[in-house]
PDB file of N, CA and C in Angstrom:
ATOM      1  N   UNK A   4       1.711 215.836 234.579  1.00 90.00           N
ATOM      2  CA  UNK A   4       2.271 214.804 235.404  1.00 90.00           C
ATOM      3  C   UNK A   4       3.088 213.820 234.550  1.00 90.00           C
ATOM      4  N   UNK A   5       2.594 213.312 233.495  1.00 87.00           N
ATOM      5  CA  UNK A   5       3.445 212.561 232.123  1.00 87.00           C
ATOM      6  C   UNK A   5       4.466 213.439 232.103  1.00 87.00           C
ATOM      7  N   UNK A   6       4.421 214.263 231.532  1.00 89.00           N
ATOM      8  CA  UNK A   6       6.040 215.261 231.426  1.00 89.00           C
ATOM      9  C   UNK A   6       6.504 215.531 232.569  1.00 89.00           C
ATOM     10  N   UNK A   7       6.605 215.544 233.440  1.00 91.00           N
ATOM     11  CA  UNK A   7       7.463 215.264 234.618  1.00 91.00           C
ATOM     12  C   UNK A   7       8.114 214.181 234.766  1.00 91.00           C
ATOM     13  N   UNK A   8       7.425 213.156 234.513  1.00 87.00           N
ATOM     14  CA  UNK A   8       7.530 211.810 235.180  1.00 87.00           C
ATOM     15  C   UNK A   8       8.448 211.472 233.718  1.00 87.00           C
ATOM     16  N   UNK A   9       8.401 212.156 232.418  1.00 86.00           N
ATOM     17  CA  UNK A   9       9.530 212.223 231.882  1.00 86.00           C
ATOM     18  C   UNK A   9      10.691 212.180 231.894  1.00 86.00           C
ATOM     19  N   UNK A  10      10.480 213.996 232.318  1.00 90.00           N
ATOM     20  CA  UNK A  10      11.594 214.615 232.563  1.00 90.00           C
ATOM     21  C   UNK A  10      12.841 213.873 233.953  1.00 90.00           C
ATOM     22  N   UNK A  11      11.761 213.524 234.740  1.00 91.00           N
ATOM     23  CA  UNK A  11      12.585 212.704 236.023  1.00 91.00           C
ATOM     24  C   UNK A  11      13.142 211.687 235.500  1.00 91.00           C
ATOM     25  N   UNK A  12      12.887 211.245 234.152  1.00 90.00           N
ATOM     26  CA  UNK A  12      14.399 210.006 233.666  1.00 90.00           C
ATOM     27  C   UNK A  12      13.175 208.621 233.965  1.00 90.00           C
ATOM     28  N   UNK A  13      11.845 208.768 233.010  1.00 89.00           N
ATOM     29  CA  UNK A  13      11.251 207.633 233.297  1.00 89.00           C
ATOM     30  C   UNK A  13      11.306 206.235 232.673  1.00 89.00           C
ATOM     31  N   UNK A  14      11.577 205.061 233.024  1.00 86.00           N
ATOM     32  CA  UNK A  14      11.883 204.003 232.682  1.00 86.00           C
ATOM     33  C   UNK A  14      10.221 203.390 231.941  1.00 86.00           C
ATOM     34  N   UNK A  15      10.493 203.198 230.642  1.00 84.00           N
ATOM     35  CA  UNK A  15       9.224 202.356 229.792  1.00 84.00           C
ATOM     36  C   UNK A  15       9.901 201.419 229.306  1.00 84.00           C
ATOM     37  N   UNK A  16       9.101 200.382 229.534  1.00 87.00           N
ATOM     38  CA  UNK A  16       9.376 198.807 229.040  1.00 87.00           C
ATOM     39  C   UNK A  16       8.169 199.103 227.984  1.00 87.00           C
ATOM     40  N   UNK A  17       7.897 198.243 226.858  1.00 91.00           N
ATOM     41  CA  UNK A  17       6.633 198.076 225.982  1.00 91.00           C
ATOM     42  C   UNK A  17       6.016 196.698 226.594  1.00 91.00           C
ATOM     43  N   UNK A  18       4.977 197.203 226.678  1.00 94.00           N
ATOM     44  CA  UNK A  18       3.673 196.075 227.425  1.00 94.00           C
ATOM     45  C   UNK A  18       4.117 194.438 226.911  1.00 94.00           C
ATOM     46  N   UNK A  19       3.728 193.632 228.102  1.00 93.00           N
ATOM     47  CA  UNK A  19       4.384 191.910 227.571  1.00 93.00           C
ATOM     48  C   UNK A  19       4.039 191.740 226.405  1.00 93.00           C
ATOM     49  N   UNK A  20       2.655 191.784 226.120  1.00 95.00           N
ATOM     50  CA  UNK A  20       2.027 191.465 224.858  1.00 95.00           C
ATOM     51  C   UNK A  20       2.296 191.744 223.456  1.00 95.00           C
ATOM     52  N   UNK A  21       3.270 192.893 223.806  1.00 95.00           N
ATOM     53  CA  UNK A  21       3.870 193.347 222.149  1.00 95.00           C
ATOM     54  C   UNK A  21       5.181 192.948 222.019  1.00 95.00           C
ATOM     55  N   UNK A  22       5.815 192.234 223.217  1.00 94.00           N
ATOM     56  CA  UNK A  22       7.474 191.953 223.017  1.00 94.00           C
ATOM     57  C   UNK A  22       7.152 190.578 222.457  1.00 94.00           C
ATOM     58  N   UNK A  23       8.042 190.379 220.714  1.00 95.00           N
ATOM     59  CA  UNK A  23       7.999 188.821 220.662  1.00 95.00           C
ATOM     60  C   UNK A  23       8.780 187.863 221.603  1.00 95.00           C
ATOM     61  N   UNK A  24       8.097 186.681 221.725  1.00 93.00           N
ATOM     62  CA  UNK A  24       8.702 185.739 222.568  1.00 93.00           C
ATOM     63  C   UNK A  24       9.786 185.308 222.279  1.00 93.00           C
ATOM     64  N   UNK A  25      10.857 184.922 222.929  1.00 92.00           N
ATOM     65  CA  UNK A  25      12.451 184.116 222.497  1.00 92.00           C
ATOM     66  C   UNK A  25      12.160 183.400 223.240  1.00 92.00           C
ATOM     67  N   UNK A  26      12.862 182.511 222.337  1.00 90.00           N
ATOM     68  CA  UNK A  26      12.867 180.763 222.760  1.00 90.00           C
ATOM     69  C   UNK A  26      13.473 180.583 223.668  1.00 90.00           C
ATOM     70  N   UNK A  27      13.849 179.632 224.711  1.00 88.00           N
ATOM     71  CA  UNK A  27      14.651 178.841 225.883  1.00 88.00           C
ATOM     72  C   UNK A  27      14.694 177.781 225.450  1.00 88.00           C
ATOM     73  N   UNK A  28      16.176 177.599 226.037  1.00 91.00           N
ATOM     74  CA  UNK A  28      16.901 175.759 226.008  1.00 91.00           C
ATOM     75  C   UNK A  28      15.657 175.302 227.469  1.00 91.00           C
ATOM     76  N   UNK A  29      15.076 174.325 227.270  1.00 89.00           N
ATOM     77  CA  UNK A  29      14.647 173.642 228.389  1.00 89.00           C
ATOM     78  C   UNK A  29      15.868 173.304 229.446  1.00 89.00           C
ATOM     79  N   UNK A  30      15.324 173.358 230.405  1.00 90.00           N
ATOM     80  CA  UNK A  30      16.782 173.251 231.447  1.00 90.00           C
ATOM     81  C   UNK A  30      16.690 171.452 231.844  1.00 90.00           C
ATOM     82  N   UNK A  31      17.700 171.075 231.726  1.00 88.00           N
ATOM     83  CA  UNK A  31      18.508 169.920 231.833  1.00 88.00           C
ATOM     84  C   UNK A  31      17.575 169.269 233.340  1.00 88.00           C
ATOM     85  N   UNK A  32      16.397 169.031 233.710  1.00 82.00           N
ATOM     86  CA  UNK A  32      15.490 168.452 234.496  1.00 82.00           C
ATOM     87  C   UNK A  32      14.647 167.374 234.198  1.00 82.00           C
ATOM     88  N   UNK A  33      14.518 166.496 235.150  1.00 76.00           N
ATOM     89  CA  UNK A  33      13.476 165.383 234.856  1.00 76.00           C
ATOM     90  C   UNK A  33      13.923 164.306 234.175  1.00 76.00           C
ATOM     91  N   UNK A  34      14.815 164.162 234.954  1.00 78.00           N
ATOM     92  CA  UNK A  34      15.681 162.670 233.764  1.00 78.00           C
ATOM     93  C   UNK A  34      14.845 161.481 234.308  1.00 78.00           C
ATOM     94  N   UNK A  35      14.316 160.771 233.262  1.00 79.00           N
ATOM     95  CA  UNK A  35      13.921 159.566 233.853  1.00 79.00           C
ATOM     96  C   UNK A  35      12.425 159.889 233.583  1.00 79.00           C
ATOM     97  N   UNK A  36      11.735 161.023 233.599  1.00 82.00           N
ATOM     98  CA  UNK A  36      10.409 160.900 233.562  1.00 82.00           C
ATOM     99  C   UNK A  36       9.888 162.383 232.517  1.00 82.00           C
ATOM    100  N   UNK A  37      10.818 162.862 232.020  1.00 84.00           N
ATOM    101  CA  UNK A  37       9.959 164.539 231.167  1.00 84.00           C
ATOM    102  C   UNK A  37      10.388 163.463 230.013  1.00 84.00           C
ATOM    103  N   UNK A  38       8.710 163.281 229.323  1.00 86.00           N
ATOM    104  CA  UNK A  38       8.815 163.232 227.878  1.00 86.00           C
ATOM    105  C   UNK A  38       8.954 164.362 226.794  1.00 86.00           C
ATOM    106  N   UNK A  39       8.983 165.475 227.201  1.00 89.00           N
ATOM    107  CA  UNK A  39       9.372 166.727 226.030  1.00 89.00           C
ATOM    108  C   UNK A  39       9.264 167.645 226.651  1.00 89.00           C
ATOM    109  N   UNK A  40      10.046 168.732 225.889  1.00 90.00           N
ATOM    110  CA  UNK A  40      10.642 169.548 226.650  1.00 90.00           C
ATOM    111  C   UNK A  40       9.687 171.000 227.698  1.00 90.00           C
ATOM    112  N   UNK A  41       8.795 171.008 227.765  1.00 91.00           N
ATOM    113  CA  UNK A  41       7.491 171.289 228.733  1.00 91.00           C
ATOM    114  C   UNK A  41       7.886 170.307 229.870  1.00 91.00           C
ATOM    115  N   UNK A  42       7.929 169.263 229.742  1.00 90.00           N
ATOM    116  CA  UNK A  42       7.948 168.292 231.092  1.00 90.00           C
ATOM    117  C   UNK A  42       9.066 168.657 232.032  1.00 90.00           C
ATOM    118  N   UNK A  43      10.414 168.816 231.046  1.00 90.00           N
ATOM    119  CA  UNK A  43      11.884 170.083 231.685  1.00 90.00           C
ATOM    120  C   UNK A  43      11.678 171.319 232.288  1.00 90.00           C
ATOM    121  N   UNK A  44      10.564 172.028 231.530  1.00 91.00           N
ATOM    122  CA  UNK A  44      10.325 173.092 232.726  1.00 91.00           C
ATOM    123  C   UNK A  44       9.357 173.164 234.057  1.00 91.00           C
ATOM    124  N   UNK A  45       8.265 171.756 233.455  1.00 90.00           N
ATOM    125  CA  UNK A  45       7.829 171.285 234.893  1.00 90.00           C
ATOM    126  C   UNK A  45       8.623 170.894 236.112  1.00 90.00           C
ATOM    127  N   UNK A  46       9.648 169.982 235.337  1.00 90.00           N
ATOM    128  CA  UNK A  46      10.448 169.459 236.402  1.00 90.00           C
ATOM    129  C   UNK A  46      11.478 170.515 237.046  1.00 90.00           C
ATOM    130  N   UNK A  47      11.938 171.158 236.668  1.00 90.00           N
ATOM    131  CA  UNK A  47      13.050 172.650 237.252  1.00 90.00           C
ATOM    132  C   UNK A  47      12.487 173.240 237.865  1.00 90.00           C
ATOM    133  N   UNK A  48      10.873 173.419 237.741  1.00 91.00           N
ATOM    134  CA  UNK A  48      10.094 174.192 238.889  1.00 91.00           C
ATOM    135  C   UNK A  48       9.725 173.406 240.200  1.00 91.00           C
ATOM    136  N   UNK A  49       9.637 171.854 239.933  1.00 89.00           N
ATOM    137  CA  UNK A  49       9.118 171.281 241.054  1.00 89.00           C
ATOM    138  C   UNK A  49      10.754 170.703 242.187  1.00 89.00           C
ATOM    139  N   UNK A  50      11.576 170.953 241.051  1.00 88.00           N
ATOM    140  CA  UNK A  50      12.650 170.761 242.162  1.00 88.00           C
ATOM    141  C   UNK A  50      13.300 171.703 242.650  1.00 88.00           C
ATOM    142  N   UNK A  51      12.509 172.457 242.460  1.00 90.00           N
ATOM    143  CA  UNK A  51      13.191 173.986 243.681  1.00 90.00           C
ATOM    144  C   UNK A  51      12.169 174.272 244.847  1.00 90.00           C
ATOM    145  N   UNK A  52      11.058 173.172 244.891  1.00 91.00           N
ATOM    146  CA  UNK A  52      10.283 173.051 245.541  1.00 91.00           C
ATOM    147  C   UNK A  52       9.772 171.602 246.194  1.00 91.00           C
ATOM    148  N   UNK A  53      11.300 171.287 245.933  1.00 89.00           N
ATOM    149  CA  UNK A  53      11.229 169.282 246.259  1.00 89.00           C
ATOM    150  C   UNK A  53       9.914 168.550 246.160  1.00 89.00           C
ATOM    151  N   UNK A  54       9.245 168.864 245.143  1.00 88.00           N
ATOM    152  CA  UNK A  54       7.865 168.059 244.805  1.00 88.00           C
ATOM    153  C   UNK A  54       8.513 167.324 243.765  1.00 88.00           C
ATOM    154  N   UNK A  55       7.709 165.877 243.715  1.00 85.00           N
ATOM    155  CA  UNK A  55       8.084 164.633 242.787  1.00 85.00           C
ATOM    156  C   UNK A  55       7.047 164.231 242.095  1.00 85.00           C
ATOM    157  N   UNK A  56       7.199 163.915 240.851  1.00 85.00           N
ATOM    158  CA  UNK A  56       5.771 163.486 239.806  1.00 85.00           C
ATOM    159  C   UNK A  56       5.350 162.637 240.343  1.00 85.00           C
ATOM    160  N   UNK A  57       4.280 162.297 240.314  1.00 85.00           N
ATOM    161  CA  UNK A  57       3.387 161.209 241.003  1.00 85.00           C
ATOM    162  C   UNK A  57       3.411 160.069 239.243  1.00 85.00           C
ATOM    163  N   UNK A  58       2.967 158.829 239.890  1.00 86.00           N
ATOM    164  CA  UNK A  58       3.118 158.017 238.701  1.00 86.00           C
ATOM    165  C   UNK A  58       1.917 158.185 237.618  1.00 86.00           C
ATOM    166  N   UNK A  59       2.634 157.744 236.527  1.00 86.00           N
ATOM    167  CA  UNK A  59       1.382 157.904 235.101  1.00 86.00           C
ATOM    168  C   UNK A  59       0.232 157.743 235.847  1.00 86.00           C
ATOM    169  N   UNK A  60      -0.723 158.092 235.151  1.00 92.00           N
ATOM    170  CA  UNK A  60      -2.428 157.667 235.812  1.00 92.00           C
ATOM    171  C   UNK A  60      -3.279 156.607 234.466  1.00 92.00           C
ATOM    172  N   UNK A  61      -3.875 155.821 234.935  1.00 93.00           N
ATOM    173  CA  UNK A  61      -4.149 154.579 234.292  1.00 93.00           C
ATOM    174  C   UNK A  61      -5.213 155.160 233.014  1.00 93.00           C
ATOM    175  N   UNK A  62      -5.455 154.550 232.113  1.00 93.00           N
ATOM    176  CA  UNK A  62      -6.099 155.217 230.610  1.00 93.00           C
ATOM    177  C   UNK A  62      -7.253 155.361 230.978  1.00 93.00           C
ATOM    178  N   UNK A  63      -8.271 154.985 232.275  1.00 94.00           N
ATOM    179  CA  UNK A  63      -9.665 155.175 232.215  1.00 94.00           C
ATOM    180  C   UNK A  63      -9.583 156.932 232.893  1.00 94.00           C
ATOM    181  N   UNK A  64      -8.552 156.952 233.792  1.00 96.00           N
ATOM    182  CA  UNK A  64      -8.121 158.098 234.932  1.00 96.00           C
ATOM    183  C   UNK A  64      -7.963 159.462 233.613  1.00 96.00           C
ATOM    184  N   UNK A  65      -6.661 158.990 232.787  1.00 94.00           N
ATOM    185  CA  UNK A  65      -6.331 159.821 231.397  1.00 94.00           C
ATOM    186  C   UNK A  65      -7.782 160.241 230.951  1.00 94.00           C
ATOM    187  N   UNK A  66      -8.964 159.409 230.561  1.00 95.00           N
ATOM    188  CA  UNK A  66      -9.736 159.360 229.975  1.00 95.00           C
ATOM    189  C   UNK A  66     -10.772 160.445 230.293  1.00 95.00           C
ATOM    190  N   UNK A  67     -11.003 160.145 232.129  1.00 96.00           N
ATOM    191  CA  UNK A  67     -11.740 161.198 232.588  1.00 96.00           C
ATOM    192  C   UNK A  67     -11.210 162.481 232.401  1.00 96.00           C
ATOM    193  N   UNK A  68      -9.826 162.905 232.901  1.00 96.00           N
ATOM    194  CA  UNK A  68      -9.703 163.970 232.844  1.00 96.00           C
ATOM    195  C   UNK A  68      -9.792 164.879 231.574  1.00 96.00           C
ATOM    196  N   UNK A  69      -9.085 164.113 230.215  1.00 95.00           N
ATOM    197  CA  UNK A  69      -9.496 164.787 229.217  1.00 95.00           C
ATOM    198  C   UNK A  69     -11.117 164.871 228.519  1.00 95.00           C
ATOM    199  N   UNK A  70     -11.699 164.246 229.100  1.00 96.00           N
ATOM    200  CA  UNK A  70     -13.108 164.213 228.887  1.00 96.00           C
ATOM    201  C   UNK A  70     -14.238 165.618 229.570  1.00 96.00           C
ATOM    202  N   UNK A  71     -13.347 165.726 230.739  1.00 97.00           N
ATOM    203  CA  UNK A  71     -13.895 166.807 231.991  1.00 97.00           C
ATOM    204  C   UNK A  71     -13.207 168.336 231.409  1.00 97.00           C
ATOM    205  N   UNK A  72     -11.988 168.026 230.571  1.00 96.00           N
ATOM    206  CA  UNK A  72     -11.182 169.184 230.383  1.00 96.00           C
ATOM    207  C   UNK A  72     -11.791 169.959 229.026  1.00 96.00           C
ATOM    208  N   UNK A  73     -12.356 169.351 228.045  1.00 96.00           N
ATOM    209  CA  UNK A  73     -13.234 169.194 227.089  1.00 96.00           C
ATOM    210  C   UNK A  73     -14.502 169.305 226.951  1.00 96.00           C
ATOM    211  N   UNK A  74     -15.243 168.955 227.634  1.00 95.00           N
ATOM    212  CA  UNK A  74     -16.496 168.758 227.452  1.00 95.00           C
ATOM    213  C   UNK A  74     -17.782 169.122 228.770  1.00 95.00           C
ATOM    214  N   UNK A  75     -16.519 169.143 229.988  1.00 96.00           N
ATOM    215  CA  UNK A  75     -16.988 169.846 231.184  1.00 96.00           C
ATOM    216  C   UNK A  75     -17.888 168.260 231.970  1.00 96.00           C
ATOM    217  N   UNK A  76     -18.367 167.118 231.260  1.00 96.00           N
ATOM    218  CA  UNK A  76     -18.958 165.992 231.523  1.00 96.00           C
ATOM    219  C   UNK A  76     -18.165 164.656 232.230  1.00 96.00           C
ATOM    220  N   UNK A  77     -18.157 164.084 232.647  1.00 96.00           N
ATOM    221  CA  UNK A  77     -17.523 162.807 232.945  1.00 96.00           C
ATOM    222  C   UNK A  77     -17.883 161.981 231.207  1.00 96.00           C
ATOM    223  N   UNK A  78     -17.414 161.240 230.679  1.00 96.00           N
ATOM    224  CA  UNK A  78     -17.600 160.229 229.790  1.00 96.00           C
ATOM    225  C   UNK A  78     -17.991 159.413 230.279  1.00 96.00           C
ATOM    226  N   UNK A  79     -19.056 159.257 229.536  1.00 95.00           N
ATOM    227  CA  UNK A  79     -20.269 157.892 229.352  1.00 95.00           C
ATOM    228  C   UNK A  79     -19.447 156.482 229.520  1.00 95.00           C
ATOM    229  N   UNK A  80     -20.667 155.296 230.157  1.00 95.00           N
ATOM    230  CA  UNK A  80     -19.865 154.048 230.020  1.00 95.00           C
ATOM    231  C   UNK A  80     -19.594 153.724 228.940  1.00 95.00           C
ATOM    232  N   UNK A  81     -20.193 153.996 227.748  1.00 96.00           N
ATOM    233  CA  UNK A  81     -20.011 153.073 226.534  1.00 96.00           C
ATOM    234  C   UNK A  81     -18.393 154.061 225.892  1.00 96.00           C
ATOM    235  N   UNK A  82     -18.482 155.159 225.903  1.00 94.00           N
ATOM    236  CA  UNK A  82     -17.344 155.626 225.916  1.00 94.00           C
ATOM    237  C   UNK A  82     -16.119 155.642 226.554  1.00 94.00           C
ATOM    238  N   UNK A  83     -16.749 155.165 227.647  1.00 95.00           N
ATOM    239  CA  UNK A  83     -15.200 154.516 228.686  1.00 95.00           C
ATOM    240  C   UNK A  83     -14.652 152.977 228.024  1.00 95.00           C
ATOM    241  N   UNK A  84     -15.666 152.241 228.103  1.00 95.00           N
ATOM    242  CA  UNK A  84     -15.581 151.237 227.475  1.00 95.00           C
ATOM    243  C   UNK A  84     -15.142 150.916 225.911  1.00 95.00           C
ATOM    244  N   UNK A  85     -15.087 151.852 225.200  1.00 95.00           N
ATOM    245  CA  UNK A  85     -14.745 151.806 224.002  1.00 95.00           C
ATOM    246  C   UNK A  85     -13.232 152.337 223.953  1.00 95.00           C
ATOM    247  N   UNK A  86     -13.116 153.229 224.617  1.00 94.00           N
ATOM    248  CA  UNK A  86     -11.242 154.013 225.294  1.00 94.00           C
ATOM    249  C   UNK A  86     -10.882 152.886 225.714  1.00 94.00           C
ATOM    250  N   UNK A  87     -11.230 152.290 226.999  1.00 94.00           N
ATOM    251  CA  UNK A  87     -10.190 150.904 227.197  1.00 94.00           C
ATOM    252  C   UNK A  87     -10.121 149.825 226.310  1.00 94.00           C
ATOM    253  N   UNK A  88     -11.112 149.203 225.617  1.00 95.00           N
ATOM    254  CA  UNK A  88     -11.179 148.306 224.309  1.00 95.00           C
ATOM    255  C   UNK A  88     -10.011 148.835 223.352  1.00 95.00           C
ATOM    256  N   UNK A  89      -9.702 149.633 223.324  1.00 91.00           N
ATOM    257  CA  UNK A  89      -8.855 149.936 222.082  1.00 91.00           C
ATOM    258  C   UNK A  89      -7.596 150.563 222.280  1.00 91.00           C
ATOM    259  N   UNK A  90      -6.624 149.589 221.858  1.00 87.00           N
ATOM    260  CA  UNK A  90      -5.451 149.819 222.544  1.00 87.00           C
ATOM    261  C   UNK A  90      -4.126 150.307 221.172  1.00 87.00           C
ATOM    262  N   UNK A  91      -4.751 151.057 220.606  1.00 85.00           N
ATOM    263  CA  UNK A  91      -3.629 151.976 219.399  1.00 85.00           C
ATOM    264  C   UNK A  91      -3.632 153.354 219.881  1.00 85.00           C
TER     265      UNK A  91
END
């Protein structure tokens, strides 16, 4: 069945995983709000789908999520409290 499916003129690509990646220009999106160039391809996808960034989220909000994204926990008060205390 392989040699047939040969012989019939078969089209092979090599699996994603072995083609190296090439780079892209970020596309010209998100003026006003993509801080680097990831945020350009967020934004080119959400405007072909007229969705709009919602505004920054406040450092305790930041705080949880990378805390939950990490550690699977909400952060402790004294650790919340020590994130907003310190403002570098």
């Amino acid at each position: 069945m392989l040699i047939r499916w040969i012989r019939e003129g078969a089209k092979y690509e090599p699996h994603w995983a072995f083609v190296p990646p090439t780079k892209s220009a970020p596309p010209a999106a998100g003026d006003g709000w993509a801080l680097d160039p990831i945020d350009r391809f967020v934004a080119a996808a959400a405007d072909k789908t007229g969705l709009q960034p919602r505004p920054e989220a406040d450092r305790a909000t930041l705080l949880r999520r990378l805390h939950l994204s990490v550690t699977g926990l909400p952060p402790s008060p004294e650790e919340t409290d020590a994130f907003l205390a310190d403002k570098s």
